[in-house]
Short mmCIF file of C-alpha atoms in Angstrom, two decimals:
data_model
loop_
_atom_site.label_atom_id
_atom_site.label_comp_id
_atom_site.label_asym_id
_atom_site.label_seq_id
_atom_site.Cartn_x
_atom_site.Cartn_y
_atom_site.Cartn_z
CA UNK A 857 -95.08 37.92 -98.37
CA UNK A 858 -94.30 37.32 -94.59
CA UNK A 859 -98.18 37.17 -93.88
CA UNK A 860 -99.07 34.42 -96.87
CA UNK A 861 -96.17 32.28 -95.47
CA UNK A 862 -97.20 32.77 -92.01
CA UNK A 863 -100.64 31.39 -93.48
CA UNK A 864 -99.91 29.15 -95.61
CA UNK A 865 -97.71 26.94 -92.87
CA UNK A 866 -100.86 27.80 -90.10
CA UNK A 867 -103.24 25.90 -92.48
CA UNK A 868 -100.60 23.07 -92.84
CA UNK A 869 -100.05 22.70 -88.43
CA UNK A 870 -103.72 22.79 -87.88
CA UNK A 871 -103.89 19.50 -89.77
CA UNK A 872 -100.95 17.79 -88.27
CA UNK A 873 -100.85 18.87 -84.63
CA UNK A 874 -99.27 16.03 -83.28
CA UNK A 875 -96.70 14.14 -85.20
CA UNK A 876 -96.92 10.26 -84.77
CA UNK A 877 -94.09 9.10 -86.98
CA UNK A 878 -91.50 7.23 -84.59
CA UNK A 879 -88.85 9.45 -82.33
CA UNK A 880 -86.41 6.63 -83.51
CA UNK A 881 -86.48 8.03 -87.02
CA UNK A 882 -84.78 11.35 -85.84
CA UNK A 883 -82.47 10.11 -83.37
CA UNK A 884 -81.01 7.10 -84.95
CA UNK A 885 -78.54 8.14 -87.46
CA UNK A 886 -78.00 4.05 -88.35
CA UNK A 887 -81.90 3.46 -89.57
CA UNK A 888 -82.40 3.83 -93.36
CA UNK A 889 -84.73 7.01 -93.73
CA UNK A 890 -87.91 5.15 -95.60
CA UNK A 891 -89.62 7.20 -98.59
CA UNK A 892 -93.03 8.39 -97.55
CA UNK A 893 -96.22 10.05 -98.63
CA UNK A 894 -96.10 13.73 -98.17
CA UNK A 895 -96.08 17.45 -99.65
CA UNK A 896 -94.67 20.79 -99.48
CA UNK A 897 -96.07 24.07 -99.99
CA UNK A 898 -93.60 26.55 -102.31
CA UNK A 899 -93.01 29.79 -102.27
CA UNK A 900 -95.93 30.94 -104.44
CA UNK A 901 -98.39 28.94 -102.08
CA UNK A 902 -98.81 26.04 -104.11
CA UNK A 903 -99.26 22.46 -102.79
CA UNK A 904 -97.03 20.25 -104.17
CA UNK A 905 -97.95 16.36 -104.20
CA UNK A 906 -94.59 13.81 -103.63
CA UNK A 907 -93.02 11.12 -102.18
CA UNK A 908 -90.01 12.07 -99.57
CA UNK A 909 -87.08 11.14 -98.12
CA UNK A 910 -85.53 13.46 -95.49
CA UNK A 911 -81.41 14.39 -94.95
CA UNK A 912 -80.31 15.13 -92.13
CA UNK A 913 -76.66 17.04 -92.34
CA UNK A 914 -73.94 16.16 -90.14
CA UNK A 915 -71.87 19.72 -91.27
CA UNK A 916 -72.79 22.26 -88.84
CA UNK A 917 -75.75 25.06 -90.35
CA UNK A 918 -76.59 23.04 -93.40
CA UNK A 919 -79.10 21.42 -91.83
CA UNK A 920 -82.41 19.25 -93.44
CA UNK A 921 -82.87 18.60 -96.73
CA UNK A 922 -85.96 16.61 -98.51
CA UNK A 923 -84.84 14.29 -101.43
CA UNK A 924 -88.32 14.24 -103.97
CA UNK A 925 -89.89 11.11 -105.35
CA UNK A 926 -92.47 11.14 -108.46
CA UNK A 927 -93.46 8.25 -110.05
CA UNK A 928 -90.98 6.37 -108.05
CA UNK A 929 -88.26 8.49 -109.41
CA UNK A 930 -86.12 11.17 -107.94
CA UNK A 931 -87.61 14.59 -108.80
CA UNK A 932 -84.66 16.95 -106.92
CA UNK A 933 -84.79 17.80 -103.41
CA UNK A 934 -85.81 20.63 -101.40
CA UNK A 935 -84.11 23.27 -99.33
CA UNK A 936 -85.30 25.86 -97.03
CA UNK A 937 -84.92 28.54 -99.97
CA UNK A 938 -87.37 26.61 -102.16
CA UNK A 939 -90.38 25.92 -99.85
CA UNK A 940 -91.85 27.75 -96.27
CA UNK A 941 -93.07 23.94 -94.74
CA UNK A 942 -93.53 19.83 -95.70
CA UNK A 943 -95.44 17.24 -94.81
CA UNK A 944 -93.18 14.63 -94.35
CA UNK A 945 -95.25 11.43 -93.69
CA UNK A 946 -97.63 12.72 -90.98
CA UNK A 947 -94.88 15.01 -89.59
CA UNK A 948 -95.13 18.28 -90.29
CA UNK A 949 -91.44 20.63 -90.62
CA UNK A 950 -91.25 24.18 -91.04
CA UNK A 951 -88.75 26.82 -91.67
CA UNK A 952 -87.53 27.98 -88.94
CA UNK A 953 -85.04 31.27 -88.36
CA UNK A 954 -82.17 32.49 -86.74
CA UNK A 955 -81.57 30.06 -83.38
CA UNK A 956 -78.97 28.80 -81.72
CA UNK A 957 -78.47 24.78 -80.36
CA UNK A 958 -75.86 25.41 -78.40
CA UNK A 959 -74.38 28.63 -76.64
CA UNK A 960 -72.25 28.87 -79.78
CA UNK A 961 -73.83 27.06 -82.47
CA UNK A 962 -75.83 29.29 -84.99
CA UNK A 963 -78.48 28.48 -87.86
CA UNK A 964 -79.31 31.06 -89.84
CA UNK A 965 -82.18 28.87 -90.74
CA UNK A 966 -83.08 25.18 -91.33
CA UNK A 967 -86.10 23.24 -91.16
CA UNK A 968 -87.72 21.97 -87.60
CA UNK A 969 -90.31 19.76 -86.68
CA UNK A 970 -93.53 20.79 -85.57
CA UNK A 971 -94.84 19.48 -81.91
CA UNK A 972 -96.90 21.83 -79.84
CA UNK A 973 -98.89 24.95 -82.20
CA UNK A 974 -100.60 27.54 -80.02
CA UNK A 975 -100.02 30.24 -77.78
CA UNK A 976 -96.79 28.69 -77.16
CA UNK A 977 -95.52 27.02 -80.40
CA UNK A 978 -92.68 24.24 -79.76
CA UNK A 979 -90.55 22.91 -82.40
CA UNK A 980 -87.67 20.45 -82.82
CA UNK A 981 -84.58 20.26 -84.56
CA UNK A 982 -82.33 17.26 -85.48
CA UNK A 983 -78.58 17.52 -86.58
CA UNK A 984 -75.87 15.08 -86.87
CA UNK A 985 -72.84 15.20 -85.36
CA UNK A 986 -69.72 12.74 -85.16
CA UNK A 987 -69.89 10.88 -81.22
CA UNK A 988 -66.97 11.46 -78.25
CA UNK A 989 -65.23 9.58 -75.74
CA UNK A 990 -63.54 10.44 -72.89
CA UNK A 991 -59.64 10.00 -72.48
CA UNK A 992 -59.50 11.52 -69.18
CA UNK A 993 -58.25 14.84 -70.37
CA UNK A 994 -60.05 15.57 -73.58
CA UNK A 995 -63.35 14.88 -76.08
CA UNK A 996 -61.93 12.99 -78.89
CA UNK A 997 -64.12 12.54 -81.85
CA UNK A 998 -65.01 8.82 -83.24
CA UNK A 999 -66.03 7.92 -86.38
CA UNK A 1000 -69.47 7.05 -85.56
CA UNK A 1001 -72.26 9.68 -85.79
CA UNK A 1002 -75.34 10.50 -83.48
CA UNK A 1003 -78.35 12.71 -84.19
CA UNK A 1004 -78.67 15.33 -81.49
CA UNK A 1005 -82.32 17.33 -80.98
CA UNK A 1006 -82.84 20.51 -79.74
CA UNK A 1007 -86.09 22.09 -78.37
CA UNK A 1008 -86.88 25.63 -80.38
CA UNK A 1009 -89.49 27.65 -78.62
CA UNK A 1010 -91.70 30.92 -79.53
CA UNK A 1011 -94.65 32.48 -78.23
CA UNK A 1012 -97.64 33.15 -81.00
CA UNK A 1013 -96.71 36.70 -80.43
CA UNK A 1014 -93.19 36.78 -81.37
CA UNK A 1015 -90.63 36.18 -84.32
CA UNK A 1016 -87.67 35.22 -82.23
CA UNK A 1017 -86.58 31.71 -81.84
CA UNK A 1018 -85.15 30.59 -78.62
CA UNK A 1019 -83.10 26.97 -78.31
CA UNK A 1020 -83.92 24.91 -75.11
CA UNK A 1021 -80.94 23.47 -75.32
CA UNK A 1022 -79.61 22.89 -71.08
CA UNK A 1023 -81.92 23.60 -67.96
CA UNK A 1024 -80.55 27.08 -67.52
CA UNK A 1025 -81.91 27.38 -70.95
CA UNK A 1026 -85.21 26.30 -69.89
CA UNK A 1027 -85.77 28.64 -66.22
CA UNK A 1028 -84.97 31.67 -68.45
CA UNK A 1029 -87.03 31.16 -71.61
CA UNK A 1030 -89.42 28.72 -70.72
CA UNK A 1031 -90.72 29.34 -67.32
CA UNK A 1032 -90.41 33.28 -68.13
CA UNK A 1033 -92.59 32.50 -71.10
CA UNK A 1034 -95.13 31.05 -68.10
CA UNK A 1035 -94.66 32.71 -65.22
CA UNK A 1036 -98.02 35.23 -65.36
CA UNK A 1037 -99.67 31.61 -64.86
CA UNK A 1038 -98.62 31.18 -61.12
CA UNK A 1039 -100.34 27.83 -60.88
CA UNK A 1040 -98.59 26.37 -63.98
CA UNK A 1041 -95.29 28.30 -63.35
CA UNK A 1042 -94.97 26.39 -59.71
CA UNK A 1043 -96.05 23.08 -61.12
CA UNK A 1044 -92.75 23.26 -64.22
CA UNK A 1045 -90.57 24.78 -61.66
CA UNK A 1046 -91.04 21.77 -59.39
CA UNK A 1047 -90.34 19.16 -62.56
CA UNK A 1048 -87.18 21.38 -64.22
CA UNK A 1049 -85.26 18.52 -63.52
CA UNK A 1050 -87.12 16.40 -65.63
CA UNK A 1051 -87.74 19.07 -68.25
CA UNK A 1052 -86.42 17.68 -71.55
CA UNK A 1053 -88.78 14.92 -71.33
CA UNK A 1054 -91.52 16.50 -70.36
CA UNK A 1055 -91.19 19.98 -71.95
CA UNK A 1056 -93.74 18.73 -74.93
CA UNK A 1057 -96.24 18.21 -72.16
CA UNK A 1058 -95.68 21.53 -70.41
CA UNK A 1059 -96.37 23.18 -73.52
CA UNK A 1060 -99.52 21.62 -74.23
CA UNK A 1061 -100.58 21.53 -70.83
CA UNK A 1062 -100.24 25.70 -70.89
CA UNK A 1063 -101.58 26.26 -74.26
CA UNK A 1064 -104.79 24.53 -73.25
CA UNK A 1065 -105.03 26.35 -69.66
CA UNK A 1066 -107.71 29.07 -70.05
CA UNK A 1067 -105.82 31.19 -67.23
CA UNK A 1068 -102.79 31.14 -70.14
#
């Protein structure tokens, strides 16, 4: 079962390497999430045709959920226990296992959006949580939400699922995951500073390196 999943979602990321729906849709908690053109593969293997609206959760480890559209009309919605990955417009989400998005902040699972696929394979996942402010002492919580994204990294070789969540985050997982590529390793250690913007580059830039 582990190996038709495993093939089943590579068939699905070799068609949608590079997601081009707009960042703003999964970091702007205010924008109506529009119904789009998509599928999902379930458990059996099947392909499943639909229209799709995504969730995103603002309670802690429940994570995404995909409301379905046939016909124009709502057809259920989809979890992580009905389906291994959907095509969600041209973005492509998978089911992703056991992470962490902050030091103590746990998914057991939940899906995550596909950006880099290779010998490095770089995902991202969105949650909602309420914003803070500052009273010079503590973090009070507002009424207002925010979507936050995390970076979830794995090599090709592995089933573990690290966060990139802070640049400590980053020198030990990231740059370890590198570092037998001297030429690349010196060229992301000199950028770390700048490495949650440019992490999707690194990635790409390494899994297209020859010397990788």
């Amino acid at each position: 079962m582990k190996l038709k999943r495993f093939l089943v979602c590579f068939y699905l990321l070799l068609g949608i390497s590079t997601p081009i729906l707009s960042q703003a849709l999964f970091t702007n908690p205010n924008l109506v999430q529009p119904k789009l053109k998509g599928h999902y593969w379930n458990l059996t293997g099947h392909k499943i045709e639909c229209e799709l609206k995504i969730r995103i959760s603002n309670y802690i480890g429940n994570g995404i959920t995909f409301k379905v559209y046939k016909d124009g009309k709502k057809d259920g919605k989809l979890t992580t226990s009905d389906v291994t990955s959907v095509l969600y417009g041209r973005d492509s989400f998978v089911v992703v296992n056991k992470f962490m998005v902050t030091p103590i902040k746990k998914y057991s699972k939940d899906f995550s959006r596909v950006i880099e696929v290779g010998k490095i394979n770089l995902f991202e996942h969105s949650r909602k949580v309420k914003k803070t402010f500052y009273n010079g002492t503590n973090y009070i919580p507002t009424k207002e939400f925010e979507i936050v994204t995390t970076y979830l990294i794995k090599t090709d070789e592995s089933e573990e699922y690290h966060g990139i969540y802070d640049l400590k985050q980053f020198e030990k997982i990231f740059l370890s995951m590198v570092s037998h590529n001297g030429e690349l390793y010196k060229k992301f250690e000199e950028k770390k500073d700048s490495w949650e913007s440019l992490l999707p580059m690194f990635v790409r830039e390494f899994n297209e390196d020859p010397d990788s």
